[in-house]
Amino acid sequence: MAAAAGEAAGGGGGSPSSARRRLRIISGHLRGSPRAPGRGALSPSPCKAQDGSAGPASGSIPKKRQELLKWNGWGYNDSKFIFNKKGQAEFTGKRYRLGGMVLPTFKEWIEKTFGASLEHKTTSRASLNVNDVPPSIVNEEFLQDLRATKISYSQDAEDRVFRAHGHCLHEIFVLREGMFKRIPDIVVWPVCHEDVVKIVELACKHNLCIIPFGGGTSVSSALECPEEEKRTIVSLDTSQMNRILWIDEKNLTACVEAGIVGQDLEKQLAESGFCTGHEPDSMEFSSLGGWVATRASGMKKNIYGNIEDLVIHIKMVTPRGIVEKNCQVPRMSTGPDIHHFIMGSEGTLGVVTEVTIKIRPVPEYQKYGSVVFPNFERGVACLREVAKQRCAPASIRLVDNAQFQFGHALKPQVASIFTSFLDGLKKFYITKFKGFDPNILCVATLLFEGDREKVLQHEKQVYDIATKFGGLAAGEDNGQRGYMLTFVIAYLRDLGLDYYVIGESFETSVPWDRVLDLCRNVKERIVRECKEKGVQFAPLSTCRVTQTYDAGACVYFYFAFNYRGISDPIHVYEQIERAAREEILANGGSLSHHHGVGKLRKRWMKESISDVGLGMLRSVKQYVDPNNIFGNKNLL
Amino acid sequence: MSLISLPSLSLLAVTSGLSANQLSLLKCAYFKHRILIQRSEIEKTGLQVLPPPLLHPARFQQPHRESAGPDAIELRTRMAKASGFQAAVPQEGQTQAGQGAGALPAPRRPPSGRAGSGAAGTAPARLYLCCAGGRCRGAVPLLPLPPAEHHHLHGGRAGGGRRGRAGGAQLGPQLPEEAAGAAPPARRRLRLPSLLLLLLFFLHCRRHSSRFAVLCSAPAAAGLLTCAEHMPWKELTSKKRDEFEDILEERRLSSDLRYAMKCYTPVIYKGLSPCKPNAIKSAVLHSEQVQYVIKQLAKEMGESPDIIQEEATEILDEMGHRMQLGAVRFFAFTLSKIFKQLFQRVCVNEEGMQRLQHAIQEHPVVLLPSHRSYVDFLMLSYLLYTYDLALPVIAAGIDFLGMKIVGELLRRAGAFFMRRSFGGNRLYWAVFAEYVKTMLRSGYAPIEFFLEGTRSRTAKTLTPKFGLLSIVMEPFFKREVFDTYLVPISISYERILEESLYAYELLGVPKPKESTSGLLKARRILSDNFGTIHIYVGQPVSLRTLASGRINQCPYNLVPRHLPQKPSEDIQEFVSDVAYKMELLQIENMVLSPWVLVAAVLLQNLPAMEFELLIEKTLWLKGLTQTFGGFIEWPDNLCAKKAVLSGLTLHSNIAGLVDGHVVLNDKGVEDGAVGEIVFRHALAVLMCATYRNQLLNVFVRPALVAVALQMAPSFRKEEVYSCFSFLRDVFSNEFIFFPGISLKDFEEGCFLLTKCDAIQTSQQEIYPTDKGSGTVSFLSAMFRPFVEGYQLIFRYLSKEMKEAFTEKQFIPGVRNFVFQLLEKGSTQCYEALSSDMQKNALSALVQLGAVKKKKMPSGFTYNVNQEAVSKILDMFDARIPVQKPVAARL
């Protein structure tokens, strides 16, 4: 399944559509008509297929994903960073706020940070070479049975390759320069729960391997096909199961098919005046089922909660049958919660088909903000205090200095002399008057949400705490740009790849008292490993604290380096990433906060949850799926 | 080789004052290529070898676009690949050097606060030339010294003293300047001659595929020459050790007062935020760790936390150092005077100091010197002051506080004081541990302590103490620091200051209490000559590297880090391994003087030995020692006779030449009572043994194989190994063995013996060769005093000790027992009188389970298991075969 929170994509005000949506809602509120009436489309219907029509894809992502999305990189075909004729960086397309803007300082930053040069370019293959693709081997009997169910399927090479990978660096690298050894043999598109039941039954009958596919944003190698898998691999693409089945306004819940992607879910709920508030950075592309399968976390979890707090009911199809509960209640004491076997199962047990999820009215007011701290230590102390007082805004993130500078490099060309004068004045005030060292200071970005009055009150409370830790309010604009950074970074990686720069992100969760030590040690470990592995230029090794909890925080690392002069960059990169993960574990951090384990981090599972713990998970797998139909080999 | 001809080089050497008294180095660089240089010319300057790793700070420097053409990047790439470092040229040196070397990327450096001195503060500006032509891979860094160095030239640092000598006029009158004081305007212009020289060097590098790096201090163009010919650095350390430089030489030539008042701007830890000693104390007092223990104790004892806090404050005040530059300068002055009186030379490996300099900047550093004498105590501080490095804080025994004034002075020089035993006192432990850890974590200063815990009275390395080591390792285990460097330092004395004191102590005459008056009384030794001190600063060992793959972090992840936590067994084992490893590294780099060899030979040939024979034997032993990897300081041109004679002169109190025979110097033997004679003789033997002992740790593995060969009933490998392993266990407190690798030690011993043709090994057997019987018997004779001494002590225990006893009863008892035997003449083993050996033997028995050690309120008591002891004794006498499970693979 798709990892919910890929390393990128449009959170916050990222995509213009969501921004526009918010604006519309807000204006709606102001007009005093808080809720649009429910649409007729939202009614429980058993299955689209039964209506006779094949159910045209109403979602943002088409069946032929390659028509809209890059086949060898992140995101939309029309959105990417380029260097224009003047040699200035520019972001193309109109989908994002940054679209069409020139970033004057970005080139210098990239040269300074990575020692990269525009003259040295690598190029990806222009298109997929169909001849390289492993052939599709599918049993004719199965095909006949499949045709009988009228479920749409494809054996096309492009379709199969598109579902053979997530967005780990090595996967993208393979797409650009090589080919996967094993890819799915066939792609199927069920449109409802019943279709999934049929497919799973057929798979059991013919002994096939099913790998569920949601948004394809996994960053844990979870979608990679095990090379040694001899059976036919069926990629079960849930993208056509994308309807909201019903909305229950009394209980504030909605039952949704699991294939819906984040942006569609929010868009459609917004039509009724609701939202889920679950906004992982990858929400443009990742799916509800994927969130459930990886234990995803959203940017605004402080208000809405993580996926485990949001989910009320899950329906999952397994080889053993369908697993679900008998009621939709906020909490029950009936032994261990079976939802917790499903959440984080990473597609090893079955396919999540329908999820009942909590919804909230769309908030009235939203406000960004930012605070500058003299150093990272003070910033962390402030976040800790905010968490202690339990007054964290919808989102609060603290970026370190390197990332602050990174964000700065992405500043678009200013519109007027006046703005640049103002910027200069701000800079003067902070660095000269307040004495902040621009090479040490760090920034927290904030997002408040709720009633206008409460937001303003809340804002004051948070800024008051920040002041105690030497923080200075630094304006809405900086805050907004900070959130923008999280979705453009994945596009940036594609740019880097063109210039010998490879990079990746990874995350962890850690108790408060170890945050500083962990950040420092992991960053230093990365630098040191790069040095030892013969990387010529100091890597970009930077972190941010992205989530606060009562007992700890989630820390996110970016790491990138210039690989010129290294013969096997992917191998070097993997060694370094592994060392970094080991450092995290040694510093008391977790294996993963929300990316999941997949196949990338399997080796540390035993250490993470003990032998017995692993045995418990194995026995569940053994019961639910004794023939390993869901054989993606994740997690265990 | 037309480029560097003798005249041109000589000219350069003269005009630029190119430094180098280390002729050997130039030999290495030039001699090979048939360039001869007059020694006198070279001696005008200072020269120094730097290992390539030192150059790595430049590695990650960014290329400077102006000076680095597109080729430069390629060049850097290749260079870094080839040699592990990159080239960079900062600031003003850039242009000239750039023209010379063709392509020179420069690092970005923040502009320095001090006018004209890019080298201000800690990091000296670096100027690197590089070459990548032909097969050659090299870099030539030019290193303008920090301003302090320009004027005061720390220690024997290149250019330093020598420049002082050559151009004293350059050094204007010095004002006493505090560390943070204004730096004098630096003269950093690179002089033409030095530049030329470097260029020549550079070209020279190109011609020969050798690796050179030249470090040059810009102002006086005193060049530091580095050369790591054809050899990766690692090999260099294992095969060839660093060169030594005498730091006293400079002191003899320039004013001590000026030296004491020099501008001291030390190299410090990169992440350090400077703070006062008192700030540390208050940080410790308010730390979670200490507060936790205070609260716990308050709860348990029902007292108010304030009272306990008060107690903690008192402990801290008693313990804490109050480092002041004034006191440091005072010591710099007085120690210079004293050292010059006492010692001929104080030699330091400057490469080690360079490595240390880098280590100090990078991570917290722990200095682990060997401990043979009180001189050790301030020696390192003296050294670090000389080299402009951060002064260490030193763990000292609380007894020093008993000395009036001196104790306080030591405190101000950076000593902090620990009680001898505080195992039971939780508050003390918490405060002490936190105090040390706070200083370590903040990188406040290098922490210095003695692994051996106390001065070794026998010059053998004592088994390590683990308490402090585990404290300094803990911040790394808890990942409060990224890494910690452990630096083994070997301090070897040609003649130990306290030699006779030690011998008396070993014979049971109590050690005089540390007191100021005692110190003053001891001043008469100032008229004596104590030869040379060698200080070898070893390669800093990264704790992270040691721990990689060994330590499971889990226990530290599951408990809040401020709670006192007993280290897991894994950790304890690891700490012990590290401790032994560090001691073995100390031993490896101990410098052995010719006299040590003489003593070893002499002790086997008592009462008298023909002088010529002694020389011959000494020479033979020199060869053997070198085969075994001993580090002998024996100048190439020194003939054996002179070496032996100078040793005898220096140690005239121990042995002397009478009628062509060398005899031990036990004066007044003839006219005393029998007891007196034995005591006198024992004194002389023990003093002599102290020097022989320095050899033992080098010899112990092959020698124990030799002893085992004689003990074992046959030459079968298993049997020899069983004996070896038995001996190793018995002597585990006497000599330093890395825990648990008996087989490896055995193999090493066999290998070394084979190497010197003493034994031959077949598939099943080990047997001495005809040629090697001399070696084997010499080796076993060398260790015979221990074998016999242990037998005597075991005999005493098995016969005389029927009831529980304490150590206080045991020592005099066994001493009397041995004494009587000696008086009767039924043994010749004088060394069994040594209380050190007696204690070691007792604890060996405790470890072997033959003696039970019990903790009583009054202290420890011992119970002998008669049967077990006599069994061990029988094994020793080879009356019954050693019962030991034979190692599976041999």
PDB file of C-alpha atoms in Angstrom, chain A residues 377-508:
ATOM      1  CA  GLU A 377      18.355  24.581  21.404  1.00  0.00           C
ATOM      2  CA  ARG A 378      16.115  27.457  22.367  1.00  0.00           C
ATOM      3  CA  GLY A 379      13.678  26.500  19.660  1.00  0.00           C
ATOM      4  CA  VAL A 380      13.391  22.942  20.916  1.00  0.00           C
ATOM      5  CA  ALA A 381      12.964  24.196  24.467  1.00  0.00           C
ATOM      6  CA  CYS A 382      10.108  26.380  23.280  1.00  0.00           C
ATOM      7  CA  LEU A 383       8.394  23.541  21.452  1.00  0.00           C
ATOM      8  CA  ARG A 384       8.741  21.425  24.532  1.00  0.00           C
ATOM      9  CA  GLU A 385       7.067  24.106  26.608  1.00  0.00           C
ATOM     10  CA  VAL A 386       4.274  24.468  24.084  1.00  0.00           C
ATOM     11  CA  ALA A 387       3.714  20.728  24.212  1.00  0.00           C
ATOM     12  CA  LYS A 388       3.824  20.789  27.992  1.00  0.00           C
ATOM     13  CA  GLN A 389       1.129  23.424  28.142  1.00  0.00           C
ATOM     14  CA  ARG A 390      -0.789  21.483  25.514  1.00  0.00           C
ATOM     15  CA  CYS A 391      -1.361  24.563  23.447  1.00  0.00           C
ATOM     16  CA  ALA A 392       0.258  23.429  20.219  1.00  0.00           C
ATOM     17  CA  PRO A 393      -1.355  25.018  17.169  1.00  0.00           C
ATOM     18  CA  ALA A 394      -2.667  22.825  14.355  1.00  0.00           C
ATOM     19  CA  SER A 395       0.895  22.533  13.193  1.00  0.00           C
ATOM     20  CA  ILE A 396       4.147  23.652  14.723  1.00  0.00           C
ATOM     21  CA  ARG A 397       7.479  22.845  13.140  1.00  0.00           C
ATOM     22  CA  LEU A 398      10.990  23.876  13.945  1.00  0.00           C
ATOM     23  CA  VAL A 399      13.545  23.874  11.156  1.00  0.00           C
ATOM     24  CA  ASP A 400      17.252  24.044  11.810  1.00  0.00           C
ATOM     25  CA  ASN A 401      19.553  26.621  10.333  1.00  0.00           C
ATOM     26  CA  ALA A 402      20.474  24.704   7.206  1.00  0.00           C
ATOM     27  CA  GLN A 403      16.835  24.224   6.382  1.00  0.00           C
ATOM     28  CA  PHE A 404      16.089  27.835   7.144  1.00  0.00           C
ATOM     29  CA  GLN A 405      18.682  28.799   4.574  1.00  0.00           C
ATOM     30  CA  PHE A 406      17.264  26.236   2.217  1.00  0.00           C
ATOM     31  CA  GLY A 407      13.855  27.809   2.606  1.00  0.00           C
ATOM     32  CA  HIS A 408      15.389  31.185   2.019  1.00  0.00           C
ATOM     33  CA  ALA A 409      16.891  30.018  -1.230  1.00  0.00           C
ATOM     34  CA  LEU A 410      13.401  29.189  -2.432  1.00  0.00           C
ATOM     35  CA  LYS A 411      12.211  32.731  -1.983  1.00  0.00           C
ATOM     36  CA  PRO A 412      10.685  33.952  -5.237  1.00  0.00           C
ATOM     37  CA  GLN A 413      11.758  37.162  -6.872  1.00  0.00           C
ATOM     38  CA  VAL A 414      10.236  40.027  -4.965  1.00  0.00           C
ATOM     39  CA  ALA A 415       7.570  42.015  -6.664  1.00  0.00           C
ATOM     40  CA  SER A 416       8.629  45.497  -5.697  1.00  0.00           C
ATOM     41  CA  ILE A 417      11.493  47.491  -4.358  1.00  0.00           C
ATOM     42  CA  PHE A 418       9.377  48.172  -1.335  1.00  0.00           C
ATOM     43  CA  THR A 419       9.157  44.495  -0.417  1.00  0.00           C
ATOM     44  CA  SER A 420      12.876  44.000  -0.811  1.00  0.00           C
ATOM     45  CA  PHE A 421      13.477  47.077   1.313  1.00  0.00           C
ATOM     46  CA  LEU A 422      11.194  45.664   3.956  1.00  0.00           C
ATOM     47  CA  ASP A 423      12.983  42.338   3.828  1.00  0.00           C
ATOM     48  CA  GLY A 424      16.295  44.081   4.260  1.00  0.00           C
ATOM     49  CA  LEU A 425      14.936  45.973   7.224  1.00  0.00           C
ATOM     50  CA  LYS A 426      13.675  42.775   8.832  1.00  0.00           C
ATOM     51  CA  LYS A 427      17.002  41.116   8.304  1.00  0.00           C
ATOM     52  CA  PHE A 428      18.799  44.086   9.777  1.00  0.00           C
ATOM     53  CA  TYR A 429      16.560  44.068  12.820  1.00  0.00           C
ATOM     54  CA  ILE A 430      17.041  40.391  13.521  1.00  0.00           C
ATOM     55  CA  THR A 431      20.733  40.056  12.836  1.00  0.00           C
ATOM     56  CA  LYS A 432      22.087  43.409  13.873  1.00  0.00           C
ATOM     57  CA  PHE A 433      19.654  44.789  16.399  1.00  0.00           C
ATOM     58  CA  LYS A 434      18.730  41.529  18.066  1.00  0.00           C
ATOM     59  CA  GLY A 435      22.117  39.982  17.492  1.00  0.00           C
ATOM     60  CA  PHE A 436      20.943  36.705  15.966  1.00  0.00           C
ATOM     61  CA  ASP A 437      23.629  34.936  14.013  1.00  0.00           C
ATOM     62  CA  PRO A 438      22.193  34.154  10.577  1.00  0.00           C
ATOM     63  CA  ASN A 439      24.293  30.992  10.530  1.00  0.00           C
ATOM     64  CA  ILE A 440      22.869  29.722  13.797  1.00  0.00           C
ATOM     65  CA  LEU A 441      19.327  30.981  14.123  1.00  0.00           C
ATOM     66  CA  CYS A 442      16.407  28.719  13.394  1.00  0.00           C
ATOM     67  CA  VAL A 443      12.748  29.170  12.614  1.00  0.00           C
ATOM     68  CA  ALA A 444       9.521  27.678  13.818  1.00  0.00           C
ATOM     69  CA  THR A 445       6.590  27.720  11.450  1.00  0.00           C
ATOM     70  CA  LEU A 446       3.055  27.730  12.786  1.00  0.00           C
ATOM     71  CA  LEU A 447      -0.408  27.070  11.475  1.00  0.00           C
ATOM     72  CA  PHE A 448      -3.442  28.020  13.520  1.00  0.00           C
ATOM     73  CA  GLU A 449      -6.923  26.875  12.698  1.00  0.00           C
ATOM     74  CA  GLY A 450     -10.365  27.335  14.219  1.00  0.00           C
ATOM     75  CA  ASP A 451     -12.682  30.131  15.226  1.00  0.00           C
ATOM     76  CA  ARG A 452     -11.237  33.487  14.401  1.00  0.00           C
ATOM     77  CA  GLU A 453     -11.335  34.696  17.951  1.00  0.00           C
ATOM     78  CA  LYS A 454      -9.882  31.568  19.410  1.00  0.00           C
ATOM     79  CA  VAL A 455      -7.140  31.490  16.816  1.00  0.00           C
ATOM     80  CA  LEU A 456      -6.052  34.991  17.703  1.00  0.00           C
ATOM     81  CA  GLN A 457      -6.100  34.167  21.385  1.00  0.00           C
ATOM     82  CA  HIS A 458      -4.213  30.954  20.781  1.00  0.00           C
ATOM     83  CA  GLU A 459      -1.703  32.769  18.645  1.00  0.00           C
ATOM     84  CA  LYS A 460      -0.967  35.213  21.419  1.00  0.00           C
ATOM     85  CA  GLN A 461      -0.456  32.414  23.913  1.00  0.00           C
ATOM     86  CA  VAL A 462       2.045  30.659  21.662  1.00  0.00           C
ATOM     87  CA  TYR A 463       3.947  33.834  20.838  1.00  0.00           C
ATOM     88  CA  ASP A 464       4.138  34.664  24.538  1.00  0.00           C
ATOM     89  CA  ILE A 465       5.770  31.331  25.231  1.00  0.00           C
ATOM     90  CA  ALA A 466       8.128  31.839  22.296  1.00  0.00           C
ATOM     91  CA  THR A 467       9.197  35.194  23.662  1.00  0.00           C
ATOM     92  CA  LYS A 468      10.272  33.513  26.899  1.00  0.00           C
ATOM     93  CA  PHE A 469      12.677  31.429  24.870  1.00  0.00           C
ATOM     94  CA  GLY A 470      14.120  34.344  22.978  1.00  0.00           C
ATOM     95  CA  GLY A 471      11.879  33.910  19.970  1.00  0.00           C
ATOM     96  CA  LEU A 472      10.841  36.760  17.695  1.00  0.00           C
ATOM     97  CA  ALA A 473       7.722  36.683  15.608  1.00  0.00           C
ATOM     98  CA  ALA A 474       8.794  36.615  11.971  1.00  0.00           C
ATOM     99  CA  GLY A 475       5.617  36.973  10.031  1.00  0.00           C
ATOM    100  CA  GLU A 476       3.025  34.918   8.216  1.00  0.00           C
ATOM    101  CA  ASP A 477       4.861  34.827   4.956  1.00  0.00           C
ATOM    102  CA  ASN A 478       7.846  32.940   6.332  1.00  0.00           C
ATOM    103  CA  GLY A 479       5.515  30.449   7.928  1.00  0.00           C
ATOM    104  CA  GLN A 480       3.680  29.805   4.739  1.00  0.00           C
ATOM    105  CA  ARG A 481       6.885  29.389   2.792  1.00  0.00           C
ATOM    106  CA  GLY A 482       8.051  26.884   5.361  1.00  0.00           C
ATOM    107  CA  TYR A 483       5.059  24.683   4.667  1.00  0.00           C
ATOM    108  CA  MET A 484       5.493  25.117   0.970  1.00  0.00           C
ATOM    109  CA  LEU A 485       8.966  23.690   1.295  1.00  0.00           C
ATOM    110  CA  THR A 486       7.609  20.353   2.393  1.00  0.00           C
ATOM    111  CA  PHE A 487       5.785  19.723  -0.842  1.00  0.00           C
ATOM    112  CA  VAL A 488       8.298  21.139  -3.270  1.00  0.00           C
ATOM    113  CA  ILE A 489      11.155  19.186  -1.813  1.00  0.00           C
ATOM    114  CA  ALA A 490      10.106  16.037  -3.622  1.00  0.00           C
ATOM    115  CA  TYR A 491      10.124  17.935  -6.888  1.00  0.00           C
ATOM    116  CA  LEU A 492      13.515  19.274  -5.927  1.00  0.00           C
ATOM    117  CA  ARG A 493      14.919  15.810  -5.670  1.00  0.00           C
ATOM    118  CA  ASP A 494      14.183  15.262  -9.322  1.00  0.00           C
ATOM    119  CA  LEU A 495      16.078  18.424 -10.119  1.00  0.00           C
ATOM    120  CA  GLY A 496      18.992  17.328  -7.957  1.00  0.00           C
ATOM    121  CA  LEU A 497      19.129  14.005  -9.738  1.00  0.00           C
ATOM    122  CA  ASP A 498      19.795  15.891 -12.948  1.00  0.00           C
ATOM    123  CA  TYR A 499      22.877  17.448 -11.399  1.00  0.00           C
ATOM    124  CA  TYR A 500      24.522  14.572  -9.570  1.00  0.00           C
ATOM    125  CA  VAL A 501      22.784  15.356  -6.303  1.00  0.00           C
ATOM    126  CA  ILE A 502      20.889  12.579  -4.601  1.00  0.00           C
ATOM    127  CA  GLY A 503      18.889  12.939  -1.463  1.00  0.00           C
ATOM    128  CA  GLU A 504      16.249  11.433   0.714  1.00  0.00           C
ATOM    129  CA  SER A 505      14.354  12.131   3.847  1.00  0.00           C
ATOM    130  CA  PHE A 506      13.630   9.969   6.834  1.00  0.00           C
ATOM    131  CA  GLU A 507      11.891  10.444  10.100  1.00  0.00           C
ATOM    132  CA  THR A 508      11.751   9.220  13.642  1.00  0.00           C
TER     133      THR A 508
END
